[in-house]
Amino acid sequence: MSSVAKALALLSYFSPARPEIGLSQLCRLAKRDKATTYRHLQALETAGFVEQNPATRHYRLGPRVIQLAYLRESTVPRKESALSALTALAEATGETTHVTVLSGESLYALADYESPRHGTRAVIDINTFPLHATASGICALAYGPESLFDIAAANLEHFTETTPTTREDLAALVDNVRKTGFSCANQTYETEIYGVSAPIFDHSDLFAGTVTVASVASRFTPELERKIKAHLVAASREITRNWGGTVPAGIEAAWATHLSHI
């Protein structure tokens, strides 16, 4: 790894939970000696990527990061930066794929792609996804703000015979998502549609949305399930990276454990 790469890698240790980091702590996190870490921090500070809090002398992200983040968002918006992964996911699975974004208390459609492999396929024709009745919505309940669950539980509209209609049923679905890292919805919103979702995170390292494969239920087999989930992991990682985030280690571990057992 070059010196430039090593210096820039230090930026990855800052997060909303750790907005400021002292030199000694950063050495421990990066597993580097103090002289090297300090030299890299000086280079980053000169370029405006970090600055020191005058009161604590701890380092925090500098104004140059804000400028680049704004430029990235204005030139490569979220929809565009998700399309490549979305297309690859549809081509790999042969099913319809889509991405949603969480805004406030609602989950909105951002982009979708229909694989041409099958004549009969899922069609995404809604703008706001019910939190309790779709794979995307249940994924949001598992990884989004805790307040979403009460909002969803207060409006358990019945769409199909398998729509969860009690708080307990919904809680069980959410618990399973947290155990596996995947949200599954078997004809809970539309008959003959089986959805599987994975979470997406952004630069705040908070839940930002979902990436989903919507399959025709009669085509959904254990083999297709394994394929969908494996490719969802890749898509979630790519979109999360494009949105400036990192998939939490706990979700990566849940994916690995679950995929090894199916």
Coordinates of C-alpha atoms in Angstrom, one line a residue:
M1 CA 0.0 0.0 0.0
S2 CA 1.4 3.4 -1.0
S3 CA 1.9 6.2 1.5
V4 CA -0.9 8.1 -0.1
A5 CA -3.3 5.2 0.3
K6 CA -2.2 4.7 3.9
A7 CA -2.8 8.3 4.7
L8 CA -6.3 8.3 3.1
A9 CA -7.1 5.1 4.9
L10 CA -7.0 6.9 8.2
L11 CA -10.1 8.8 7.2
S12 CA -12.2 5.5 7.4
Y13 CA -11.8 5.4 11.1
F14 CA -14.0 8.5 11.6
S15 CA -17.7 8.0 12.1
P16 CA -20.8 9.6 13.7
A17 CA -20.0 7.5 16.8
R18 CA -16.3 8.6 16.7
P19 CA -16.2 12.1 15.2
E20 CA -12.9 12.9 16.8
I21 CA -9.9 10.7 17.4
G22 CA -6.6 11.4 19.3
L23 CA -3.2 10.5 17.8
S24 CA -2.7 7.5 20.2
Q25 CA -6.1 6.1 19.6
L26 CA -5.7 6.4 15.8
C27 CA -2.4 4.5 16.1
R28 CA -4.1 1.7 17.9
L29 CA -7.0 1.6 15.4
A30 CA -4.7 1.7 12.3
K31 CA -2.1 -0.6 14.0
R32 CA 0.7 1.8 13.0
D33 CA 3.5 3.5 14.9
K34 CA 3.1 7.0 16.2
A35 CA 5.7 8.7 13.9
T36 CA 4.2 7.3 10.7
T37 CA 0.6 8.1 11.8
Y38 CA 1.6 11.6 12.7
R39 CA 3.3 12.1 9.4
H40 CA 0.2 10.9 7.5
L41 CA -2.1 13.2 9.6
Q42 CA 0.1 16.2 8.9
A43 CA -0.2 15.5 5.1
L44 CA -4.0 15.1 5.5
E45 CA -4.2 18.3 7.5
T46 CA -2.2 20.3 4.9
A47 CA -4.7 19.1 2.2
G48 CA -7.7 20.0 4.4
F49 CA -8.9 16.4 4.9
V50 CA -8.5 16.6 8.7
E51 CA -8.2 19.3 11.3
Q52 CA -7.5 19.5 15.0
N53 CA -10.0 20.6 17.5
P54 CA -8.2 23.5 19.3
A55 CA -9.7 22.5 22.6
T56 CA -9.0 18.8 22.7
R57 CA -6.2 18.5 20.1
H58 CA -8.0 15.5 18.7
Y59 CA -8.4 15.1 14.9
R60 CA -11.7 15.4 13.0
L61 CA -12.6 15.5 9.4
G62 CA -11.7 18.7 7.6
P63 CA -13.6 21.0 5.2
R64 CA -12.1 19.4 2.1
V65 CA -14.1 16.2 2.8
I66 CA -17.4 18.2 2.8
Q67 CA -16.4 19.8 -0.6
L68 CA -15.7 16.4 -2.1
A69 CA -18.8 14.8 -0.7
Y70 CA -20.9 17.6 -2.1
L71 CA -19.2 17.2 -5.5
R72 CA -19.7 13.4 -5.5
E73 CA -23.4 13.7 -4.7
S74 CA -24.0 16.4 -7.3
T75 CA -22.2 14.7 -10.1
V76 CA -23.0 11.0 -9.3
P77 CA -26.3 11.0 -7.5
R78 CA -27.6 8.0 -5.6
K79 CA -29.8 6.7 -8.4
E80 CA -27.0 6.7 -10.9
S81 CA -24.5 5.2 -8.5
A82 CA -26.9 2.3 -7.8
L83 CA -27.8 1.4 -11.4
S84 CA -24.7 -0.6 -12.2
A85 CA -25.1 -2.9 -9.3
L86 CA -28.9 -3.1 -9.9
T87 CA -28.4 -4.2 -13.5
A88 CA -25.7 -6.7 -12.6
L89 CA -28.0 -8.2 -10.0
A90 CA -30.9 -8.5 -12.4
E91 CA -28.7 -10.2 -15.0
A92 CA -27.2 -12.6 -12.5
T93 CA -30.6 -13.7 -11.0
G94 CA -32.9 -13.3 -14.0
E95 CA -35.4 -11.4 -11.9
T96 CA -36.5 -7.8 -11.3
T97 CA -34.4 -5.7 -9.0
H98 CA -35.0 -2.4 -7.3
V99 CA -33.5 0.0 -4.8
T100 CA -35.4 2.1 -2.2
V101 CA -34.3 5.0 0.0
L102 CA -35.5 5.9 3.4
S103 CA -36.6 9.5 3.8
G104 CA -38.1 10.4 7.2
E105 CA -40.6 7.8 8.0
S106 CA -41.2 6.6 4.5
L107 CA -39.5 4.2 2.1
Y108 CA -39.5 5.4 -1.5
A109 CA -38.7 3.7 -4.8
L110 CA -35.4 5.0 -6.3
A111 CA -34.6 2.8 -9.3
D112 CA -35.6 -0.6 -10.7
Y113 CA -34.5 -2.9 -13.5
E114 CA -36.4 -5.7 -15.1
S115 CA -34.4 -8.7 -16.4
P116 CA -35.5 -9.7 -19.9
R117 CA -34.8 -13.3 -19.2
H118 CA -38.4 -14.2 -18.4
G119 CA -41.6 -13.1 -20.1
T120 CA -43.4 -13.2 -16.7
R121 CA -41.7 -11.0 -14.2
A122 CA -42.3 -8.7 -11.3
V123 CA -43.2 -5.1 -12.1
I124 CA -42.4 -2.3 -9.6
D125 CA -45.3 0.1 -9.9
I126 CA -45.4 1.7 -6.4
N127 CA -43.6 4.8 -5.1
T128 CA -43.9 4.2 -1.4
F129 CA -43.3 0.8 0.1
P130 CA -45.5 -0.5 3.0
L131 CA -43.2 -1.0 5.9
H132 CA -45.0 -4.1 7.1
A133 CA -45.8 -5.9 3.9
T134 CA -42.7 -5.7 1.6
A135 CA -39.2 -7.2 1.9
S136 CA -37.8 -3.7 1.6
G137 CA -40.1 -2.3 4.4
I138 CA -39.3 -5.1 6.8
C139 CA -35.6 -4.6 6.2
A140 CA -36.1 -1.0 7.1
L141 CA -37.8 -2.0 10.3
A142 CA -34.8 -4.2 11.2
Y143 CA -32.1 -1.7 10.5
G144 CA -33.7 1.8 10.4
P145 CA -34.7 4.0 13.3
E146 CA -36.5 2.2 16.1
S147 CA -39.5 4.5 15.7
L148 CA -40.4 2.9 12.4
F149 CA -41.6 -0.2 14.0
D150 CA -44.4 1.5 16.0
I151 CA -45.4 3.4 12.8
A152 CA -45.7 0.2 10.9
A153 CA -47.4 -1.7 13.7
A154 CA -50.1 1.0 13.9
N155 CA -51.1 0.5 10.3
L156 CA -51.1 -3.3 9.5
E157 CA -53.1 -3.0 6.3
H158 CA -54.1 -6.4 4.9
F159 CA -53.0 -6.9 1.3
T160 CA -52.8 -10.7 0.9
E161 CA -53.4 -13.9 2.9
T162 CA -49.8 -13.8 4.1
T163 CA -49.6 -10.1 5.1
P164 CA -48.5 -9.9 8.8
T165 CA -51.5 -8.4 10.6
T166 CA -50.3 -8.5 14.3
R167 CA -47.5 -6.8 16.1
E168 CA -46.1 -10.2 17.1
D169 CA -46.0 -11.5 13.6
L170 CA -44.2 -8.4 12.4
A171 CA -41.7 -8.5 15.2
A172 CA -40.9 -12.1 14.4
L173 CA -40.1 -11.2 10.8
V174 CA -37.9 -8.3 11.9
D175 CA -36.0 -10.6 14.3
N176 CA -35.3 -13.0 11.5
V177 CA -33.9 -10.2 9.4
R178 CA -31.5 -9.2 12.1
K179 CA -30.4 -12.9 12.5
T180 CA -29.8 -13.5 8.8
G181 CA -29.1 -10.1 7.3
F182 CA -31.8 -10.6 4.7
S183 CA -35.5 -9.7 4.6
C184 CA -37.9 -12.1 2.8
A185 CA -41.5 -11.5 1.9
N186 CA -43.5 -14.3 0.4
Q187 CA -46.5 -12.8 -1.3
T188 CA -47.2 -10.5 1.6
Y189 CA -47.9 -7.5 -0.6
E190 CA -48.8 -9.0 -4.0
T191 CA -49.7 -12.6 -4.8
E192 CA -47.1 -14.4 -6.8
I193 CA -44.3 -12.0 -5.8
Y194 CA -41.5 -13.2 -3.5
G195 CA -39.1 -10.4 -2.4
V196 CA -35.7 -10.7 -0.8
S197 CA -33.9 -7.5 0.4
A198 CA -30.6 -6.5 1.9
P199 CA -29.8 -3.2 3.6
I200 CA -27.8 -0.3 2.2
F201 CA -25.8 2.2 4.3
D202 CA -24.5 5.7 3.4
H203 CA -21.8 8.1 4.5
S204 CA -23.4 8.5 7.9
D205 CA -23.0 4.7 8.4
L206 CA -26.7 4.6 9.1
F207 CA -29.4 2.6 7.2
A208 CA -30.2 4.4 4.0
G209 CA -32.3 2.0 2.0
T210 CA -32.6 -1.4 0.5
V211 CA -31.6 -3.4 -2.6
T212 CA -34.2 -6.1 -3.5
V213 CA -34.8 -8.9 -5.9
A214 CA -38.5 -9.4 -6.7
S215 CA -39.1 -12.9 -8.1
V216 CA -42.2 -14.6 -9.4
A217 CA -43.1 -16.9 -6.4
S218 CA -43.7 -20.0 -8.5
R219 CA -40.1 -19.7 -9.8
F220 CA -38.6 -19.3 -6.3
T221 CA -36.6 -22.4 -5.5
P222 CA -33.9 -23.1 -2.9
E223 CA -31.3 -22.9 -5.6
L224 CA -32.6 -19.5 -6.8
E225 CA -32.7 -18.3 -3.1
R226 CA -29.0 -19.1 -2.7
K227 CA -28.2 -17.3 -5.9
I228 CA -30.2 -14.2 -5.1
K229 CA -28.8 -13.9 -1.6
A230 CA -25.2 -14.3 -2.7
H231 CA -25.6 -11.6 -5.3
L232 CA -27.6 -9.3 -3.0
V233 CA -24.6 -9.3 -0.7
A234 CA -22.4 -8.1 -3.6
A235 CA -25.0 -5.5 -4.6
S236 CA -25.4 -4.1 -1.1
R237 CA -21.7 -3.8 -0.7
E238 CA -21.2 -2.0 -4.0
I239 CA -24.1 0.5 -3.5
T240 CA -23.1 1.1 0.1
R241 CA -19.6 1.9 -1.0
N242 CA -20.9 4.2 -3.8
W243 CA -23.0 6.0 -1.3
G244 CA -20.0 6.5 1.0
G245 CA -20.8 4.0 3.6
T246 CA -19.6 0.7 5.1
V247 CA -21.7 -2.4 5.7
P248 CA -21.6 -3.0 9.5
A249 CA -19.5 -6.0 10.6
G250 CA -22.5 -7.5 12.4
I251 CA -24.4 -7.7 9.1
E252 CA -21.4 -9.1 7.2
A253 CA -21.2 -11.8 9.9
A254 CA -24.9 -12.6 9.7
W255 CA -24.7 -12.9 5.9
A256 CA -21.7 -15.3 6.1
T257 CA -23.3 -17.5 8.7
H258 CA -26.7 -17.6 6.9
L259 CA -25.2 -18.3 3.5
S260 CA -23.1 -21.2 4.9
H261 CA -26.3 -22.9 6.1
I262 CA -28.5 -22.7 3.0

